[in-house]
mmCIF file of C-alpha atoms in Angstrom:
data_model
loop_
_atom_site.group_PDB
_atom_site.id
_atom_site.type_symbol
_atom_site.label_atom_id
_atom_site.label_comp_id
_atom_site.label_asym_id
_atom_site.label_seq_id
_atom_site.Cartn_x
_atom_site.Cartn_y
_atom_site.Cartn_z
ATOM 1 C CA UNK C 466 61.398 114.270 131.032
ATOM 2 C CA UNK C 467 63.564 114.506 134.112
ATOM 3 C CA UNK C 468 64.726 117.554 135.859
ATOM 4 C CA UNK C 469 68.566 117.860 135.095
ATOM 5 C CA UNK C 470 69.747 119.354 138.363
ATOM 6 C CA UNK C 471 72.250 121.134 136.636
ATOM 7 C CA UNK C 472 72.422 123.686 139.182
ATOM 8 C CA UNK C 473 68.579 124.544 139.283
ATOM 9 C CA UNK C 474 67.693 122.106 142.322
ATOM 10 C CA UNK C 475 69.776 124.565 144.845
ATOM 11 C CA UNK C 476 70.278 121.258 146.761
ATOM 12 C CA UNK C 477 66.751 121.383 147.630
ATOM 13 C CA UNK C 478 64.923 118.123 149.162
ATOM 14 C CA UNK C 479 62.628 118.510 145.945
ATOM 15 C CA UNK C 480 65.204 117.126 144.105
ATOM 16 C CA UNK C 481 64.952 115.303 140.917
ATOM 17 C CA UNK C 482 62.363 112.891 139.040
ATOM 18 C CA UNK C 483 60.166 113.020 136.291
ATOM 19 C CA UNK C 484 57.907 115.912 135.507
ATOM 20 C CA UNK C 485 54.798 113.281 135.354
ATOM 21 C CA UNK C 486 55.890 112.077 138.751
ATOM 22 C CA UNK C 487 55.449 115.561 140.178
ATOM 23 C CA UNK C 488 52.183 116.217 138.420
ATOM 24 C CA UNK C 489 50.625 112.897 139.879
ATOM 25 C CA UNK C 490 51.842 113.749 142.998
ATOM 26 C CA UNK C 491 54.633 111.094 143.766
ATOM 27 C CA UNK C 492 56.890 111.813 146.207
ATOM 28 C CA UNK C 493 59.425 113.454 145.385
ATOM 29 C CA UNK C 494 63.402 111.808 144.992
ATOM 30 C CA UNK C 495 66.330 113.505 146.483
ATOM 31 C CA UNK C 496 69.079 114.726 143.995
ATOM 32 C CA UNK C 497 71.956 112.442 143.635
ATOM 33 C CA UNK C 498 75.076 113.452 145.976
ATOM 34 C CA UNK C 499 77.211 114.633 142.533
ATOM 35 C CA UNK C 500 74.014 116.954 141.716
ATOM 36 C CA UNK C 501 73.679 118.740 144.940
ATOM 37 C CA UNK C 502 77.226 119.121 146.040
ATOM 38 C CA UNK C 503 79.293 119.208 142.346
ATOM 39 C CA UNK C 504 78.249 122.076 139.998
ATOM 40 C CA UNK C 505 77.058 120.946 136.555
ATOM 41 C CA UNK C 506 79.854 120.805 134.197
ATOM 42 C CA UNK C 507 79.556 121.833 130.158
ATOM 43 C CA UNK C 508 81.103 119.455 127.546
ATOM 44 C CA UNK C 509 84.066 122.039 127.650
ATOM 45 C CA UNK C 510 84.549 121.926 131.202
ATOM 46 C CA UNK C 511 84.528 117.948 131.067
ATOM 47 C CA UNK C 512 87.400 118.187 128.001
ATOM 48 C CA UNK C 513 89.297 120.687 129.976
ATOM 49 C CA UNK C 514 89.222 118.648 133.344
ATOM 50 C CA UNK C 515 89.785 115.362 131.472
ATOM 51 C CA UNK C 516 92.699 116.800 129.765
ATOM 52 C CA UNK C 517 94.285 118.778 132.742
ATOM 53 C CA UNK C 518 93.983 115.460 134.826
ATOM 54 C CA UNK C 519 95.573 113.252 131.964
ATOM 55 C CA UNK C 520 98.579 115.969 131.150
ATOM 56 C CA UNK C 521 99.223 116.137 134.982
ATOM 57 C CA UNK C 522 98.952 112.429 135.457
ATOM 58 C CA UNK C 523 101.263 111.777 132.714
ATOM 59 C CA UNK C 524 103.563 114.480 133.746
ATOM 60 C CA UNK C 525 103.784 112.761 137.143
ATOM 61 C CA UNK C 526 104.638 109.583 135.720
ATOM 62 C CA UNK C 527 107.337 110.939 133.345
ATOM 63 C CA UNK C 528 108.888 112.915 136.177
ATOM 64 C CA UNK C 529 108.753 109.753 138.250
ATOM 65 C CA UNK C 530 112.157 108.630 135.990
ATOM 66 C CA UNK C 531 114.136 111.416 137.462
ATOM 67 C CA UNK C 532 113.975 109.907 140.902
ATOM 68 C CA UNK C 533 114.852 106.316 139.608
ATOM 69 C CA UNK C 534 118.328 106.887 140.981
ATOM 70 C CA UNK C 535 116.667 107.493 144.268
ATOM 71 C CA UNK C 536 114.994 104.246 143.971
ATOM 72 C CA UNK C 537 118.268 102.117 143.109
ATOM 73 C CA UNK C 538 119.856 104.080 145.931
ATOM 74 C CA UNK C 539 117.460 102.813 148.606
ATOM 75 C CA UNK C 540 114.949 105.594 148.770
ATOM 76 C CA UNK C 541 111.842 104.166 146.770
ATOM 77 C CA UNK C 542 109.264 106.554 148.019
ATOM 78 C CA UNK C 543 109.581 109.522 145.688
ATOM 79 C CA UNK C 544 109.590 107.100 142.392
ATOM 80 C CA UNK C 545 106.601 105.035 143.698
ATOM 81 C CA UNK C 546 104.708 108.065 144.701
ATOM 82 C CA UNK C 547 104.937 109.949 141.546
ATOM 83 C CA UNK C 548 104.541 107.161 139.289
ATOM 84 C CA UNK C 549 101.472 105.827 141.174
ATOM 85 C CA UNK C 550 99.754 109.239 141.654
ATOM 86 C CA UNK C 551 100.452 109.842 137.705
ATOM 87 C CA UNK C 552 98.692 106.475 136.682
ATOM 88 C CA UNK C 553 95.898 107.278 139.318
ATOM 89 C CA UNK C 554 95.124 110.983 137.780
ATOM 90 C CA UNK C 555 95.726 109.603 134.303
ATOM 91 C CA UNK C 556 92.657 106.794 134.595
ATOM 92 C CA UNK C 557 90.553 109.090 136.511
ATOM 93 C CA UNK C 558 90.660 111.617 133.950
ATOM 94 C CA UNK C 559 88.466 109.844 131.783
ATOM 95 C CA UNK C 560 85.804 110.064 134.654
ATOM 96 C CA UNK C 561 85.255 113.695 133.303
ATOM 97 C CA UNK C 562 84.087 112.638 130.095
ATOM 98 C CA UNK C 563 81.932 109.724 131.063
ATOM 99 C CA UNK C 564 81.354 110.565 134.733
ATOM 100 C CA UNK C 565 82.576 108.882 137.874
ATOM 101 C CA UNK C 566 79.591 106.175 138.071
ATOM 102 C CA UNK C 567 80.080 105.087 134.486
ATOM 103 C CA UNK C 568 83.900 105.031 135.092
ATOM 104 C CA UNK C 569 83.391 102.615 137.988
ATOM 105 C CA UNK C 570 80.999 100.831 136.099
ATOM 106 C CA UNK C 571 83.114 100.539 132.992
ATOM 107 C CA UNK C 572 86.233 99.449 135.236
ATOM 108 C CA UNK C 573 83.844 96.463 136.696
ATOM 109 C CA UNK C 574 82.574 94.991 133.332
ATOM 110 C CA UNK C 575 83.718 91.357 132.897
ATOM 111 C CA UNK C 576 86.274 92.043 130.070
ATOM 112 C CA UNK C 577 88.102 94.809 132.416
ATOM 113 C CA UNK C 578 87.524 93.227 135.845
ATOM 114 C CA UNK C 579 90.678 91.328 136.395
ATOM 115 C CA UNK C 580 92.949 94.226 134.548
ATOM 116 C CA UNK C 581 91.420 96.845 137.167
ATOM 117 C CA UNK C 582 91.876 94.255 140.122
ATOM 118 C CA UNK C 583 95.377 93.658 139.364
ATOM 119 C CA UNK C 584 96.519 97.280 138.344
ATOM 120 C CA UNK C 585 94.792 98.826 141.534
ATOM 121 C CA UNK C 586 96.107 96.134 143.718
ATOM 122 C CA UNK C 587 99.596 96.725 141.925
ATOM 123 C CA UNK C 588 99.190 100.292 143.058
ATOM 124 C CA UNK C 589 98.517 99.622 146.517
ATOM 125 C CA UNK C 590 101.408 97.137 146.428
ATOM 126 C CA UNK C 591 103.624 99.632 145.078
ATOM 127 C CA UNK C 592 103.042 102.374 147.912
ATOM 128 C CA UNK C 593 102.979 99.553 150.805
ATOM 129 C CA UNK C 594 106.353 98.290 149.443
ATOM 130 C CA UNK C 595 107.908 101.799 148.989
ATOM 131 C CA UNK C 596 106.455 103.516 152.322
ATOM 132 C CA UNK C 597 106.075 100.855 154.544
ATOM 133 C CA UNK C 598 108.623 97.906 153.397
ATOM 134 C CA UNK C 599 111.263 100.295 151.758
ATOM 135 C CA UNK C 600 112.047 97.303 149.363
ATOM 136 C CA UNK C 601 113.265 98.816 145.998
ATOM 137 C CA UNK C 602 113.304 95.657 144.077
ATOM 138 C CA UNK C 603 109.930 94.691 145.142
ATOM 139 C CA UNK C 604 108.752 98.173 144.098
ATOM 140 C CA UNK C 605 110.263 97.658 140.596
ATOM 141 C CA UNK C 606 108.333 94.298 140.608
ATOM 142 C CA UNK C 607 105.114 96.137 141.531
ATOM 143 C CA UNK C 608 105.768 99.050 138.815
ATOM 144 C CA UNK C 609 106.022 96.519 136.173
ATOM 145 C CA UNK C 610 102.932 94.603 137.164
ATOM 146 C CA UNK C 611 101.434 98.031 137.449
ATOM 147 C CA UNK C 612 102.525 99.153 133.894
ATOM 148 C CA UNK C 613 101.357 95.763 132.498
ATOM 149 C CA UNK C 614 97.745 95.653 133.937
ATOM 150 C CA UNK C 615 97.293 99.276 132.699
ATOM 151 C CA UNK C 616 98.204 98.348 129.373
ATOM 152 C CA UNK C 617 95.902 95.156 129.578
ATOM 153 C CA UNK C 618 93.157 97.327 130.784
ATOM 154 C CA UNK C 619 93.540 100.234 127.717
ATOM 155 C CA UNK C 620 93.616 97.417 125.198
ATOM 156 C CA UNK C 621 90.042 96.185 126.271
ATOM 157 C CA UNK C 622 88.699 99.382 124.708
ATOM 158 C CA UNK C 623 90.477 98.696 121.441
ATOM 159 C CA UNK C 624 88.368 96.023 119.375
ATOM 160 C CA UNK C 625 90.683 93.367 119.297
ATOM 161 C CA UNK C 626 93.279 94.995 121.165
ATOM 162 C CA UNK C 627 94.245 92.305 123.744
ATOM 163 C CA UNK C 628 93.968 89.596 120.791
ATOM 164 C CA UNK C 629 96.777 91.631 118.619
ATOM 165 C CA UNK C 630 98.957 92.090 121.533
ATOM 166 C CA UNK C 631 98.941 88.349 122.266
ATOM 167 C CA UNK C 632 99.649 87.584 118.626
ATOM 168 C CA UNK C 633 102.642 89.928 118.637
ATOM 169 C CA UNK C 634 103.990 88.410 121.739
ATOM 170 C CA UNK C 635 103.578 84.868 120.231
ATOM 171 C CA UNK C 636 105.287 85.989 117.345
ATOM 172 C CA UNK C 637 108.273 87.812 118.901
ATOM 173 C CA UNK C 638 109.050 85.180 121.542
ATOM 174 C CA UNK C 639 108.295 81.970 119.484
ATOM 175 C CA UNK C 640 105.226 80.662 121.542
#
């Protein structure tokens, strides 16, 4: 049995730990950061947070297409910012459902590690190429890598998803 910390700890130094530890006089462990400084969320709050981040993220990604003409005319920043921020919000939305620590752990699992690394690297490269280098052609390349890495990452959650995509690509391109 553990003390949940769902608002009942009040940020005290007594913190979490099992009831047995407290009865036996073991030193109390401090509550984790997220328990002390973030309110406990009900399942409904988690679902609402997930949906809000997901919808806002996809809305930003879709509305980035309205900035595509600015990208073509040499101003890649609006497109790159909206697209990248939208993708980050969408991927972070699942942290509401599973928790931030579990989300990061899931992203770093062996079957997702490379996709996660490429995806996050592509986001950084997109922003650098748009805001610092101001190279629209490089932004488009980074966006393509970002999209493909996100697709590969997402397929890692579907049983045989990557294998099916690989077979479809082989069939389509005659490989």
